[in-house]
mmCIF file of C-alpha atoms and ligand atoms in Angstrom:
data_model
loop_
_atom_site.group_PDB
_atom_site.id
_atom_site.type_symbol
_atom_site.label_atom_id
_atom_site.label_comp_id
_atom_site.label_asym_id
_atom_site.label_seq_id
_atom_site.Cartn_x
_atom_site.Cartn_y
_atom_site.Cartn_z
ATOM 1 C CA MET A 1 -36.953 -142.673 52.958
ATOM 2 C CA ASN A 2 -38.882 -140.586 50.473
ATOM 3 C CA ILE A 3 -41.924 -141.859 48.655
ATOM 4 C CA SER A 4 -41.560 -141.154 44.983
ATOM 5 C CA PRO A 5 -44.367 -139.756 42.849
ATOM 6 C CA GLN A 6 -44.265 -143.112 41.032
ATOM 7 C CA GLU A 7 -45.261 -144.881 44.229
ATOM 8 C CA TYR A 8 -48.081 -142.424 44.796
ATOM 9 C CA SER A 9 -49.233 -143.181 41.285
ATOM 10 C CA LEU A 10 -49.590 -146.867 42.229
ATOM 11 C CA SER A 11 -52.864 -145.725 43.700
ATOM 12 C CA PRO A 12 -54.155 -142.986 41.417
ATOM 13 C CA ARG A 13 -57.409 -141.353 42.343
ATOM 14 C CA SER A 14 -58.838 -142.473 39.027
ATOM 15 C CA SER A 15 -58.621 -146.142 40.054
ATOM 16 C CA ARG A 16 -59.768 -145.790 43.645
ATOM 17 C CA LYS A 17 -63.107 -146.780 45.095
ATOM 18 C CA GLY A 18 -63.645 -144.355 47.930
ATOM 19 C CA LEU A 19 -65.053 -146.012 51.028
ATOM 20 C CA VAL A 20 -67.081 -144.897 54.003
ATOM 21 C CA LEU A 21 -65.566 -146.576 57.044
ATOM 22 C CA VAL A 22 -67.043 -146.611 60.538
ATOM 23 C CA TYR A 23 -65.321 -147.383 63.833
ATOM 24 C CA THR A 24 -67.872 -147.516 66.610
ATOM 25 C CA GLY A 25 -68.609 -149.353 69.863
ATOM 26 C CA ASN A 26 -67.998 -148.813 73.571
ATOM 27 C CA GLY A 27 -64.434 -150.119 73.626
ATOM 28 C CA LYS A 28 -61.291 -148.031 73.470
ATOM 29 C CA GLY A 29 -59.462 -147.844 70.158
ATOM 30 C CA LYS A 30 -61.609 -145.931 67.668
ATOM 31 C CA THR A 31 -59.661 -142.689 67.417
ATOM 32 C CA THR A 32 -56.324 -144.430 67.740
ATOM 33 C CA ALA A 33 -57.277 -146.886 64.975
ATOM 34 C CA ALA A 34 -58.192 -143.883 62.825
ATOM 35 C CA LEU A 35 -54.736 -142.441 63.479
ATOM 36 C CA GLY A 36 -53.260 -145.794 62.476
ATOM 37 C CA LEU A 37 -55.120 -145.646 59.182
ATOM 38 C CA ALA A 38 -53.891 -142.087 58.675
ATOM 39 C CA PHE A 39 -50.330 -143.318 59.254
ATOM 40 C CA ARG A 40 -50.773 -145.965 56.567
ATOM 41 C CA ALA A 41 -52.311 -143.524 54.100
ATOM 42 C CA LEU A 42 -49.531 -140.959 54.651
ATOM 43 C CA GLY A 43 -47.019 -143.641 53.740
ATOM 44 C CA TRP A 44 -48.387 -143.558 50.196
ATOM 45 C CA ASN A 45 -48.091 -139.800 50.046
ATOM 46 C CA TRP A 46 -51.776 -139.306 50.577
ATOM 47 C CA SER A 47 -53.114 -136.212 52.187
ATOM 48 C CA VAL A 48 -55.128 -136.730 55.371
ATOM 49 C CA PHE A 49 -57.464 -134.320 57.141
ATOM 50 C CA MET A 50 -59.005 -135.044 60.525
ATOM 51 C CA VAL A 51 -61.807 -133.045 62.115
ATOM 52 C CA GLN A 52 -62.370 -133.768 65.800
ATOM 53 C CA PHE A 53 -65.910 -132.852 66.758
ATOM 54 C CA LEU A 54 -65.706 -132.994 70.557
ATOM 55 C CA LYS A 55 -62.128 -132.606 71.670
ATOM 56 C CA GLY A 56 -61.457 -128.845 71.796
ATOM 57 C CA LYS A 57 -59.536 -128.141 74.942
ATOM 58 C CA TRP A 58 -57.826 -131.490 75.314
ATOM 59 C CA ASN A 59 -54.222 -131.433 74.278
ATOM 60 C CA THR A 60 -53.517 -134.845 72.824
ATOM 61 C CA GLY A 61 -50.310 -136.475 71.659
ATOM 62 C CA GLU A 62 -51.627 -136.702 68.119
ATOM 63 C CA ARG A 63 -52.439 -133.001 67.984
ATOM 64 C CA ILE A 64 -49.018 -132.044 69.291
ATOM 65 C CA LEU A 65 -47.369 -134.321 66.736
ATOM 66 C CA ALA A 66 -49.517 -133.097 63.837
ATOM 67 C CA THR A 67 -48.401 -129.489 64.347
ATOM 68 C CA HIS A 68 -44.831 -130.349 63.354
ATOM 69 C CA PHE A 69 -45.344 -133.512 61.363
ATOM 70 C CA PRO A 70 -43.477 -133.308 58.042
ATOM 71 C CA PHE A 71 -46.390 -134.881 56.152
ATOM 72 C CA PRO A 72 -49.723 -133.639 54.792
ATOM 73 C CA PHE A 73 -51.714 -134.388 57.917
ATOM 74 C CA GLU A 74 -53.902 -131.814 59.628
ATOM 75 C CA ILE A 75 -56.014 -132.162 62.761
ATOM 76 C CA HIS A 76 -58.622 -129.531 63.575
ATOM 77 C CA SER A 77 -60.409 -129.862 66.897
ATOM 78 C CA PHE A 78 -63.626 -128.323 68.100
ATOM 79 C CA GLY A 79 -65.899 -128.379 71.113
ATOM 80 C CA GLU A 80 -65.416 -128.445 74.811
ATOM 81 C CA GLY A 81 -64.448 -132.025 75.397
ATOM 82 C CA PHE A 82 -66.738 -134.811 76.422
ATOM 83 C CA THR A 83 -70.448 -134.228 76.801
ATOM 84 C CA TRP A 84 -70.659 -135.640 80.276
ATOM 85 C CA GLU A 85 -68.315 -132.824 81.345
ATOM 86 C CA THR A 86 -70.121 -129.869 79.844
ATOM 87 C CA ARG A 87 -73.729 -131.038 79.659
ATOM 88 C CA ASP A 88 -74.496 -127.838 77.848
ATOM 89 C CA PHE A 89 -76.293 -128.875 74.663
ATOM 90 C CA GLU A 90 -76.385 -125.466 72.982
ATOM 91 C CA ARG A 91 -72.751 -124.687 73.601
ATOM 92 C CA GLU A 92 -71.678 -128.085 72.440
ATOM 93 C CA ARG A 93 -73.899 -127.864 69.394
ATOM 94 C CA ALA A 94 -72.229 -124.604 68.370
ATOM 95 C CA GLY A 95 -68.845 -126.365 68.409
ATOM 96 C CA VAL A 96 -70.257 -129.262 66.429
ATOM 97 C CA LEU A 97 -71.714 -126.963 63.766
ATOM 98 C CA GLU A 98 -68.390 -125.180 63.444
ATOM 99 C CA ALA A 99 -66.663 -128.544 63.026
ATOM 100 C CA TRP A 100 -69.218 -129.653 60.451
ATOM 101 C CA THR A 101 -68.836 -126.442 58.431
ATOM 102 C CA LEU A 102 -65.122 -127.199 58.078
ATOM 103 C CA ALA A 103 -65.668 -130.917 57.410
ATOM 104 C CA GLU A 104 -68.219 -130.205 54.696
ATOM 105 C CA GLN A 105 -65.899 -127.722 53.011
ATOM 106 C CA VAL A 106 -62.973 -130.165 53.118
ATOM 107 C CA ILE A 107 -65.043 -132.992 51.643
ATOM 108 C CA ARG A 108 -66.453 -130.779 48.888
ATOM 109 C CA ASN A 109 -63.054 -129.283 48.029
ATOM 110 C CA GLY A 110 -61.625 -132.719 47.347
ATOM 111 C CA ASP A 111 -58.040 -131.861 48.245
ATOM 112 C CA HIS A 112 -57.567 -134.773 50.638
ATOM 113 C CA ASP A 113 -57.402 -138.519 50.057
ATOM 114 C CA LEU A 114 -58.633 -139.554 53.498
ATOM 115 C CA VAL A 115 -60.950 -137.460 55.662
ATOM 116 C CA ILE A 116 -61.516 -138.533 59.270
ATOM 117 C CA LEU A 117 -64.577 -137.260 61.128
ATOM 118 C CA ASP A 118 -63.651 -138.134 64.687
ATOM 119 C CA GLU A 119 -66.542 -138.626 67.157
ATOM 120 C CA ILE A 120 -69.142 -137.794 64.526
ATOM 121 C CA ASN A 121 -71.085 -141.002 65.265
ATOM 122 C CA TYR A 122 -71.636 -139.837 68.822
ATOM 123 C CA VAL A 123 -72.607 -136.393 67.547
ATOM 124 C CA LEU A 124 -75.170 -137.934 65.195
ATOM 125 C CA SER A 125 -76.532 -140.266 67.850
ATOM 126 C CA ARG A 126 -77.187 -137.306 70.170
ATOM 127 C CA ASN A 127 -78.843 -135.301 67.368
ATOM 128 C CA TYR A 128 -76.307 -132.503 67.376
ATOM 129 C CA LEU A 129 -76.278 -133.012 63.600
ATOM 130 C CA GLU A 130 -78.768 -134.630 61.206
ATOM 131 C CA TRP A 131 -77.679 -137.747 59.355
ATOM 132 C CA ASN A 132 -79.403 -136.484 56.183
ATOM 133 C CA THR A 133 -77.100 -133.472 56.112
ATOM 134 C CA VAL A 134 -73.961 -135.563 56.566
ATOM 135 C CA GLY A 135 -75.139 -138.397 54.311
ATOM 136 C CA ASN A 136 -75.876 -135.983 51.498
ATOM 137 C CA VAL A 137 -72.363 -134.549 51.586
ATOM 138 C CA LEU A 138 -70.819 -138.036 51.721
ATOM 139 C CA HIS A 139 -72.974 -139.118 48.812
ATOM 140 C CA ASN A 140 -71.751 -136.235 46.658
ATOM 141 C CA ARG A 141 -68.074 -136.469 47.572
ATOM 142 C CA PRO A 142 -65.380 -137.299 45.000
ATOM 143 C CA THR A 143 -65.603 -140.985 44.056
ATOM 144 C CA TRP A 144 -62.024 -141.671 45.162
ATOM 145 C CA MET A 145 -62.257 -140.086 48.600
ATOM 146 C CA HIS A 146 -62.199 -142.314 51.700
ATOM 147 C CA VAL A 147 -64.063 -141.005 54.740
ATOM 148 C CA LEU A 148 -63.784 -142.528 58.200
ATOM 149 C CA LEU A 149 -66.416 -141.851 60.857
ATOM 150 C CA THR A 150 -65.537 -142.665 64.456
ATOM 151 C CA GLY A 151 -67.407 -142.537 67.732
ATOM 152 C CA GLN A 152 -69.706 -144.535 69.978
ATOM 153 C CA ASP A 153 -73.306 -145.348 69.111
ATOM 154 C CA ALA A 154 -73.190 -145.036 65.323
ATOM 155 C CA PRO A 155 -76.848 -144.659 64.295
ATOM 156 C CA LYS A 156 -78.444 -147.401 62.213
ATOM 157 C CA ALA A 157 -78.567 -145.164 59.135
ATOM 158 C CA VAL A 158 -74.797 -144.647 59.321
ATOM 159 C CA ILE A 159 -74.183 -148.383 59.638
ATOM 160 C CA GLU A 160 -76.435 -149.096 56.682
ATOM 161 C CA TYR A 161 -74.747 -146.493 54.514
ATOM 162 C CA ALA A 162 -71.134 -147.445 55.315
ATOM 163 C CA ASP A 163 -68.972 -149.866 53.339
ATOM 164 C CA LEU A 164 -67.101 -151.044 56.436
ATOM 165 C CA VAL A 165 -68.178 -151.052 60.063
ATOM 166 C CA THR A 166 -66.013 -152.210 62.949
ATOM 167 C CA GLU A 167 -67.316 -152.341 66.491
ATOM 168 C CA MET A 168 -64.794 -151.969 69.313
ATOM 169 C CA ARG A 169 -66.194 -153.914 72.231
ATOM 170 C CA SER A 170 -64.942 -153.250 75.723
ATOM 171 C CA ILE A 171 -63.920 -156.342 77.639
ATOM 172 C CA LYS A 172 -61.911 -154.533 80.316
ATOM 173 C CA HIS A 173 -60.864 -150.935 80.813
ATOM 174 C CA PRO A 174 -58.618 -149.486 83.540
ATOM 175 C CA PHE A 175 -61.314 -146.861 84.274
ATOM 176 C CA ASP A 176 -63.414 -149.735 85.655
ATOM 177 C CA THR A 177 -60.917 -150.171 88.494
ATOM 178 C CA GLY A 178 -60.497 -146.439 89.085
ATOM 179 C CA ILE A 179 -57.282 -145.924 87.107
ATOM 180 C CA LYS A 180 -57.374 -142.465 85.573
ATOM 181 C CA GLY A 181 -56.632 -141.576 81.950
ATOM 182 C CA GLN A 182 -52.918 -141.286 81.205
ATOM 183 C CA HIS A 183 -50.718 -139.430 78.740
ATOM 184 C CA GLY A 184 -49.866 -141.515 75.712
ATOM 185 C CA ILE A 185 -52.749 -143.922 76.305
ATOM 186 C CA GLU A 186 -55.926 -141.857 76.541
ATOM 187 C CA PHE A 187 -54.667 -138.531 75.173
HETATM 188 P P1 ATP B 1 -58.951 -143.876 71.814
HETATM 189 O O1 ATP B 1 -58.878 -142.396 71.528
HETATM 190 O O2 ATP B 1 -58.072 -144.234 72.945
HETATM 191 O O3 ATP B 1 -58.758 -144.713 70.598
HETATM 192 P P2 ATP B 1 -61.809 -144.131 71.579
HETATM 193 O O4 ATP B 1 -61.717 -143.148 70.476
HETATM 194 O O5 ATP B 1 -62.224 -145.505 71.217
HETATM 195 O O6 ATP B 1 -60.414 -144.173 72.358
HETATM 196 P P3 ATP B 1 -63.808 -142.442 72.791
HETATM 197 O O7 ATP B 1 -65.179 -142.934 72.634
HETATM 198 O O8 ATP B 1 -63.344 -141.348 71.904
HETATM 199 O O9 ATP B 1 -62.773 -143.658 72.725
HETATM 200 O O10 ATP B 1 -63.607 -142.064 74.299
HETATM 201 C C1 ATP B 1 -62.549 -141.269 74.701
HETATM 202 C C2 ATP B 1 -61.946 -141.734 75.978
HETATM 203 O O11 ATP B 1 -62.775 -142.608 76.708
HETATM 204 C C3 ATP B 1 -60.633 -142.474 75.764
HETATM 205 O O12 ATP B 1 -59.699 -141.838 76.569
HETATM 206 C C4 ATP B 1 -60.860 -143.861 76.218
HETATM 207 O O13 ATP B 1 -59.790 -144.451 76.914
HETATM 208 C C5 ATP B 1 -62.046 -143.744 77.111
HETATM 209 N N1 ATP B 1 -62.822 -144.968 76.946
HETATM 210 C C6 ATP B 1 -63.058 -145.605 75.797
HETATM 211 N N2 ATP B 1 -63.746 -146.751 76.028
HETATM 212 C C7 ATP B 1 -63.947 -146.801 77.354
HETATM 213 C C8 ATP B 1 -64.589 -147.732 78.234
HETATM 214 N N3 ATP B 1 -65.169 -148.828 77.761
HETATM 215 N N4 ATP B 1 -64.599 -147.435 79.562
HETATM 216 C C9 ATP B 1 -64.025 -146.327 80.029
HETATM 217 N N5 ATP B 1 -63.416 -145.435 79.244
HETATM 218 C C10 ATP B 1 -63.362 -145.654 77.947
HETATM 219 MG MG1 MG B 2 -62.425 -141.287 70.112
#
C-alpha cells in the first residue's frame, strides 16, 4: 500500500505544532517506544532521523532493518556502548560530541519531520553535554518539527521544557533473575 501525497498533506508542516517528547525512567521500553513512534510517523510519509548517542558497537535489530528499509528512516549510532562498560569519560564524551554535531545539523537543516535523540537524557544527566546547548537548538528548530528525547534520568530542566514526558518504571526485569539480554528483545 502506497501513501499518496494527498495523505501526507493531511498533516502539512504549516499546520503542525512540533512537540518535544521525553521517554525516561528506569524501566525497559524507551528506545523501543521511540521506534514505535517512528513507525507511526513513517506511515504518514514523514521522514524520521534517529541519532543514538551511546550505542556504537552494538548491532541492533533496528539498525539492521534501517539499512534496507524502503522508507525515509535513518539511524546513526555513536559511542562505545553503555557507560558501565567503558567507564572512560573522555572517550565516551568524544562519541557524544560527534553525535551531537550531527543531531544539531539535522535539527537546523529541517529536512526531517521527527528527530529522535536516543539516550540523550542519560548523556545530559552525566554532563557529557550541557542542557543549555541542546535546549537552545530545540528552541530554534522549525515550528513543525517533533523531537523525541529518550534515556534514563532526564534532568529537571529537560522535563520542564518538554511538552510530553513519560516515565517507564521497572516493575520486573529478567536481568534481575540473571537472564541475559537476548536478540529481538534487548537489541
Ligand atoms: P529498550 O531499548 O529495550 O526499549 P530502554 O531504551 O528503555 O530499552 P535503556 O536505558 O536504553 O533501555 O537500556 C538499555 C538496555 O538496558 C536494554 O537492553 C534494556 O533491556 C536494559 N534495561 C532497561 N531497563 C532495565 C532494568 N530496569 N533492569 C535491567 N536492565 C534494563
Ligand atoms: Mg534506550
